Amino acid sequence: MMAAPMTALLRARLAGACSGVRRWRHTEQARKETHFGFQTVSEEEKGERVYQVFENVARKYDLMNDSMSLGVHRLWKDWLIQYMNPTPGTKLLDVAGGTGDIAFRFVNYIRAQKEKMIRHKLKYQQNLSWSEISRAYQQEEQGSLGGSRAVICDINKEMLKVGKQKSLTLGYSEGLSWVAGNAEELPFDDDKFDVYTIAFGIRNVTHIDQALQEAYRVLKPGGRFLCLEFSQVNNPLLARAYDLYSFQVIPVLGEIIAGDWKSYQYLVESIRRFPPQVKHFCNTSQQFGLL
């Protein structure tokens, strides 16, 4: 007769113990400190504040990128895709991919590769009629990405929302998936992707080592990790000019264009805080076999 009450008591104590462990972990996370720009905050607070920054700037994110970099960010991203040189069939994971800039370029590149393949194929097929040529193009266009796929993963749902709308506006209906996920705990199986990219996002991650470990986990053997990020300007004169522009102009642009000074002040500070970590970042990347 005592078995049922005893079982209930044990369950209650176990539930209490588990709750206590969760509270302890939550407290430990809150105690650990990291940086948010030039401020020192708890790890938990950094995650929340970074999320809020990108939620605030999502609608004007692309416009601000053009304004802050005078359009140069487009060249950097073009270079990244050229360096990647993906082929039809490539599976790409773009983390912190937000509004889809890398993924759209990836799709364009694959389409161009397929177009070259069609032209090369038709070049050696003589005496084809226009209808036969047209039919050949139509057949190839049905699978214009050749099995390639880009998964855009971002922790911020507002950024993904803007990216999805942008893809519809620009006519990217094939080969894209949008997934809400944390770089430190990716919602994907092991050995799934050929290429992992993260452009201007790694400095916003609280635990960079965990993000790198996750990148290694989801990449196929022989897969590639490509990171695009800001670093230090070594020339003293250029460094002074860069600092002046970063701290005196970019936050003002943020206020004028996006109505948000603080978010762009953080972004400038986060760039300035990241360079001292570059050596550590490269060393950590090597530990996980990513360099």
Short mmCIF file of C-alpha atoms in Angstrom, two decimals:
data_model
loop_
_atom_site.label_atom_id
_atom_site.label_comp_id
_atom_site.label_asym_id
_atom_site.label_seq_id
_atom_site.Cartn_x
_atom_site.Cartn_y
_atom_site.Cartn_z
CA MET A 1 0.00 0.00 0.00
CA MET A 2 3.01 2.29 0.52
CA ALA A 3 4.42 1.75 -3.00
CA ALA A 4 2.31 4.39 -4.76
CA PRO A 5 2.96 7.21 -2.23
CA MET A 6 6.68 6.31 -2.16
CA THR A 7 6.85 6.39 -6.00
CA ALA A 8 5.10 9.75 -6.04
CA LEU A 9 7.53 11.06 -3.42
CA LEU A 10 10.56 9.87 -5.42
CA ARG A 11 9.19 11.44 -8.60
CA ALA A 12 8.60 14.70 -6.79
CA ARG A 13 12.14 14.70 -5.41
CA LEU A 14 13.58 13.83 -8.85
CA ALA A 15 11.59 16.63 -10.47
CA GLY A 16 12.83 19.01 -7.80
CA ALA A 17 16.42 17.89 -8.34
CA CYS A 18 16.16 18.35 -12.13
CA SER A 19 14.64 21.77 -11.61
CA GLY A 20 17.50 22.60 -9.28
CA VAL A 21 20.06 21.52 -11.89
CA ARG A 22 18.39 23.70 -14.51
CA ARG A 23 18.40 26.67 -12.14
CA TRP A 24 22.09 26.02 -11.36
CA ARG A 25 23.01 25.90 -15.05
CA HIS A 26 21.01 29.05 -15.70
CA THR A 27 22.78 30.78 -12.79
CA GLU A 28 26.21 29.60 -13.94
CA GLN A 29 25.55 30.90 -17.44
CA ALA A 30 24.39 34.22 -16.02
CA ARG A 31 27.58 34.46 -13.92
CA LYS A 32 29.98 33.90 -16.83
CA GLU A 33 30.94 37.18 -18.40
CA THR A 34 31.74 38.12 -21.98
CA HIS A 35 31.75 41.25 -24.08
CA PHE A 36 28.92 43.04 -25.86
CA GLY A 37 30.79 45.63 -27.86
CA PHE A 38 32.87 47.48 -25.28
CA GLN A 39 30.59 46.47 -22.41
CA THR A 40 31.06 43.49 -20.11
CA VAL A 41 27.85 41.48 -19.72
CA SER A 42 26.76 37.97 -18.79
CA GLU A 43 26.77 35.36 -21.56
CA GLU A 44 23.01 35.08 -21.31
CA GLU A 45 22.57 38.84 -21.62
CA LYS A 46 24.85 38.99 -24.66
CA GLY A 47 22.73 36.44 -26.51
CA GLU A 48 19.57 38.39 -25.74
CA ARG A 49 21.06 41.75 -26.69
CA VAL A 50 22.59 40.51 -29.96
CA TYR A 51 19.21 39.03 -30.88
CA GLN A 52 17.56 42.39 -30.18
CA VAL A 53 20.13 44.26 -32.29
CA PHE A 54 19.40 42.21 -35.39
CA GLU A 55 15.67 42.24 -34.77
CA ASN A 56 15.88 46.04 -34.71
CA VAL A 57 17.96 46.40 -37.88
CA ALA A 58 16.50 43.57 -40.01
CA ARG A 59 14.30 45.77 -42.23
CA LYS A 60 17.12 48.17 -43.08
CA TYR A 61 19.98 45.66 -42.88
CA ASP A 62 20.77 45.45 -46.61
CA LEU A 63 20.40 49.19 -47.17
CA MET A 64 22.73 49.91 -44.24
CA ASN A 65 25.31 47.41 -45.55
CA ASP A 66 25.38 49.29 -48.85
CA SER A 67 25.57 52.67 -47.10
CA MET A 68 28.24 51.72 -44.54
CA SER A 69 30.55 49.97 -47.00
CA LEU A 70 29.70 52.12 -50.04
CA GLY A 71 28.68 48.87 -51.72
CA VAL A 72 32.05 47.18 -51.18
CA HIS A 73 30.45 44.37 -49.14
CA ARG A 74 28.98 43.11 -52.42
CA LEU A 75 32.47 42.65 -53.85
CA TRP A 76 33.62 40.78 -50.75
CA LYS A 77 30.66 38.41 -51.01
CA ASP A 78 31.19 37.94 -54.75
CA TRP A 79 34.82 37.05 -54.02
CA LEU A 80 33.71 34.50 -51.41
CA ILE A 81 31.54 32.68 -53.95
CA GLN A 82 34.26 32.84 -56.60
CA TYR A 83 36.70 31.36 -54.10
CA MET A 84 34.17 28.66 -53.17
CA ASN A 85 33.69 27.81 -56.85
CA PRO A 86 30.71 25.51 -56.17
CA THR A 87 29.64 22.95 -58.74
CA PRO A 88 26.17 21.54 -59.46
CA GLY A 89 25.24 19.21 -56.61
CA THR A 90 26.96 21.26 -53.88
CA LYS A 91 25.07 21.45 -50.56
CA LEU A 92 25.69 24.78 -48.80
CA LEU A 93 24.93 25.79 -45.22
CA ASP A 94 25.06 29.55 -44.73
CA VAL A 95 25.01 30.32 -41.00
CA ALA A 96 23.98 33.79 -39.82
CA GLY A 97 22.74 34.01 -43.40
CA GLY A 98 19.94 36.42 -42.52
CA THR A 99 18.75 38.17 -45.64
CA GLY A 100 20.22 35.63 -48.07
CA ASP A 101 23.07 37.54 -49.74
CA ILE A 102 25.46 34.56 -49.81
CA ALA A 103 22.76 32.04 -50.74
CA PHE A 104 21.48 34.12 -53.66
CA ARG A 105 25.00 34.49 -55.02
CA PHE A 106 25.48 30.74 -54.64
CA VAL A 107 22.33 30.04 -56.67
CA ASN A 108 23.39 32.52 -59.37
CA TYR A 109 26.81 30.89 -59.61
CA ILE A 110 25.37 27.38 -59.91
CA ARG A 111 22.93 28.54 -62.58
CA ALA A 112 25.81 30.08 -64.54
CA GLN A 113 27.75 26.82 -64.25
CA LYS A 114 24.77 24.87 -65.57
CA GLU A 115 24.39 27.36 -68.44
CA LYS A 116 28.02 26.79 -69.42
CA MET A 117 27.48 23.04 -69.34
CA ILE A 118 24.45 23.33 -71.65
CA ARG A 119 26.33 25.51 -74.13
CA HIS A 120 29.29 23.16 -74.11
CA LYS A 121 26.99 20.19 -74.68
CA LEU A 122 25.12 21.85 -77.57
CA LYS A 123 28.35 23.06 -79.16
CA TYR A 124 29.26 19.51 -80.06
CA GLN A 125 25.80 18.50 -81.26
CA GLN A 126 25.61 19.54 -84.90
CA ASN A 127 22.55 20.26 -87.05
CA LEU A 128 20.09 20.82 -84.20
CA SER A 129 16.90 22.71 -85.03
CA TRP A 130 15.83 25.73 -82.95
CA SER A 131 13.04 23.67 -81.41
CA GLU A 132 15.52 20.97 -80.37
CA ILE A 133 17.84 23.57 -78.85
CA SER A 134 14.91 25.17 -77.02
CA ARG A 135 13.77 21.78 -75.73
CA ALA A 136 17.30 21.01 -74.50
CA TYR A 137 17.36 24.27 -72.55
CA GLN A 138 13.92 23.62 -71.06
CA GLN A 139 14.93 20.14 -69.92
CA GLU A 140 18.06 21.48 -68.25
CA GLU A 141 16.17 24.37 -66.60
CA GLN A 142 13.84 21.92 -64.88
CA GLY A 143 16.82 21.02 -62.74
CA SER A 144 18.73 24.28 -63.15
CA LEU A 145 20.69 23.81 -59.90
CA GLY A 146 21.77 20.25 -60.66
CA GLY A 147 20.82 19.03 -57.19
CA SER A 148 22.50 21.95 -55.40
CA ARG A 149 20.84 23.41 -52.34
CA ALA A 150 21.50 26.31 -49.97
CA VAL A 151 20.22 26.26 -46.40
CA ILE A 152 20.11 29.67 -44.76
CA CYS A 153 20.32 29.30 -40.99
CA ASP A 154 19.92 32.27 -38.65
CA ILE A 155 19.02 32.56 -34.98
CA ASN A 156 16.95 35.68 -35.68
CA LYS A 157 13.49 35.03 -37.11
CA GLU A 158 13.03 38.64 -38.21
CA MET A 159 16.16 38.44 -40.37
CA LEU A 160 14.89 35.20 -41.91
CA LYS A 161 11.51 36.79 -42.54
CA VAL A 162 13.16 39.64 -44.46
CA GLY A 163 15.31 37.14 -46.38
CA LYS A 164 12.32 35.02 -47.41
CA GLN A 165 10.45 38.09 -48.68
CA LYS A 166 13.55 39.20 -50.57
CA SER A 167 13.86 35.76 -52.22
CA LEU A 168 10.27 35.98 -53.47
CA THR A 169 10.78 39.51 -54.77
CA LEU A 170 13.97 38.53 -56.62
CA GLY A 171 12.50 35.28 -57.97
CA TYR A 172 14.56 32.73 -56.05
CA SER A 173 12.02 29.94 -55.75
CA GLU A 174 14.31 26.93 -56.17
CA GLY A 175 16.99 25.35 -54.03
CA LEU A 176 16.64 27.46 -50.87
CA SER A 177 15.61 26.51 -47.33
CA TRP A 178 15.24 28.91 -44.39
CA VAL A 179 15.88 27.49 -40.92
CA ALA A 180 15.86 29.19 -37.51
CA GLY A 181 18.84 27.85 -35.59
CA ASN A 182 21.72 28.66 -33.26
CA ALA A 183 25.28 28.42 -34.62
CA GLU A 184 26.30 26.84 -31.31
CA GLU A 185 23.71 24.06 -31.59
CA LEU A 186 22.80 23.51 -35.23
CA PRO A 187 19.57 21.60 -35.98
CA PHE A 188 21.17 19.38 -38.66
CA ASP A 189 22.53 15.84 -38.89
CA ASP A 190 26.23 15.03 -39.00
CA ASP A 191 28.13 15.03 -42.32
CA LYS A 192 25.36 16.81 -44.21
CA PHE A 193 26.93 19.75 -46.08
CA ASP A 194 29.75 20.26 -48.58
CA VAL A 195 30.38 23.89 -47.62
CA TYR A 196 29.71 25.94 -44.47
CA THR A 197 29.80 29.74 -44.77
CA ILE A 198 29.42 32.46 -42.17
CA ALA A 199 29.78 36.07 -43.35
CA PHE A 200 30.19 38.83 -40.77
CA GLY A 201 28.51 36.70 -38.12
CA ILE A 202 31.13 34.80 -36.14
CA ARG A 203 32.03 37.79 -33.95
CA ASN A 204 28.44 37.92 -32.67
CA VAL A 205 28.57 34.31 -31.43
CA THR A 206 28.99 33.96 -27.66
CA HIS A 207 30.93 30.66 -27.72
CA ILE A 208 32.96 30.67 -30.93
CA ASP A 209 34.60 27.32 -30.11
CA GLN A 210 31.17 25.65 -29.92
CA ALA A 211 30.16 27.17 -33.26
CA LEU A 212 33.35 25.84 -34.87
CA GLN A 213 32.76 22.40 -33.38
CA GLU A 214 29.25 22.41 -34.83
CA ALA A 215 30.58 23.49 -38.22
CA TYR A 216 32.96 20.54 -38.22
CA ARG A 217 30.15 18.18 -37.19
CA VAL A 218 27.73 19.08 -39.98
CA LEU A 219 30.36 19.21 -42.74
CA LYS A 220 30.97 16.09 -44.81
CA PRO A 221 34.49 14.63 -44.72
CA GLY A 222 36.53 16.95 -46.92
CA GLY A 223 33.92 19.71 -46.61
CA ARG A 224 34.98 23.35 -46.52
CA PHE A 225 34.56 26.06 -43.87
CA LEU A 226 34.58 29.62 -45.27
CA CYS A 227 34.41 32.60 -42.92
CA LEU A 228 34.21 36.23 -44.02
CA GLU A 229 34.91 38.67 -41.19
CA PHE A 230 36.43 42.05 -40.36
CA SER A 231 39.93 42.33 -38.95
CA GLN A 232 42.49 44.98 -38.03
CA VAL A 233 43.82 47.64 -40.38
CA ASN A 234 47.60 47.46 -40.03
CA ASN A 235 48.52 50.73 -41.74
CA PRO A 236 48.48 53.44 -38.98
CA LEU A 237 47.11 56.19 -41.25
CA LEU A 238 44.38 53.98 -42.67
CA ALA A 239 43.60 52.70 -39.18
CA ARG A 240 42.99 56.26 -37.94
CA ALA A 241 40.75 57.05 -40.90
CA TYR A 242 38.91 53.76 -40.43
CA ASP A 243 38.32 54.46 -36.73
CA LEU A 244 37.08 57.96 -37.49
CA TYR A 245 34.65 56.65 -40.09
CA SER A 246 33.52 53.72 -37.95
CA PHE A 247 32.80 55.63 -34.75
CA GLN A 248 31.79 59.02 -36.09
CA VAL A 249 29.92 58.16 -39.30
CA ILE A 250 28.41 54.66 -39.10
CA PRO A 251 26.27 55.24 -35.96
CA VAL A 252 25.02 58.50 -37.52
CA LEU A 253 24.06 56.60 -40.68
CA GLY A 254 22.30 54.07 -38.47
CA GLU A 255 20.26 56.82 -36.87
CA ILE A 256 19.41 58.52 -40.18
CA ILE A 257 18.62 55.41 -42.25
CA ALA A 258 17.43 52.86 -39.68
CA GLY A 259 16.49 55.13 -36.77
CA ASP A 260 18.84 53.14 -34.55
CA TRP A 261 22.10 54.62 -33.27
CA LYS A 262 22.74 52.07 -30.51
CA SER A 263 22.60 48.94 -32.68
CA TYR A 264 25.17 50.31 -35.10
CA GLN A 265 27.34 51.56 -32.26
CA TYR A 266 27.40 47.95 -31.04
CA LEU A 267 28.24 46.62 -34.51
CA VAL A 268 31.20 49.01 -34.76
CA GLU A 269 32.38 48.06 -31.27
CA SER A 270 31.99 44.34 -31.99
CA ILE A 271 34.24 44.72 -35.04
CA ARG A 272 36.82 46.50 -32.92
CA ARG A 273 36.66 43.80 -30.24
CA PHE A 274 37.08 40.93 -32.68
CA PRO A 275 40.60 41.57 -34.08
CA PRO A 276 42.40 40.63 -30.81
CA GLN A 277 40.59 37.29 -31.06
CA VAL A 278 41.62 36.54 -34.66
CA LYS A 279 44.73 34.56 -33.69
CA HIS A 280 42.73 32.59 -31.13
CA PHE A 281 39.98 32.08 -33.72
CA CYS A 282 42.46 30.67 -36.25
CA ASN A 283 44.08 28.43 -33.64
CA THR A 284 40.68 27.12 -32.56
CA SER A 285 39.69 26.54 -36.19
CA GLN A 286 42.84 24.46 -36.66
CA GLN A 287 41.95 22.36 -33.61
CA PHE A 288 38.70 21.35 -35.31
CA GLY A 289 40.39 20.70 -38.64
CA LEU A 290 38.78 23.71 -40.31
CA LEU A 291 42.05 25.31 -41.44
#
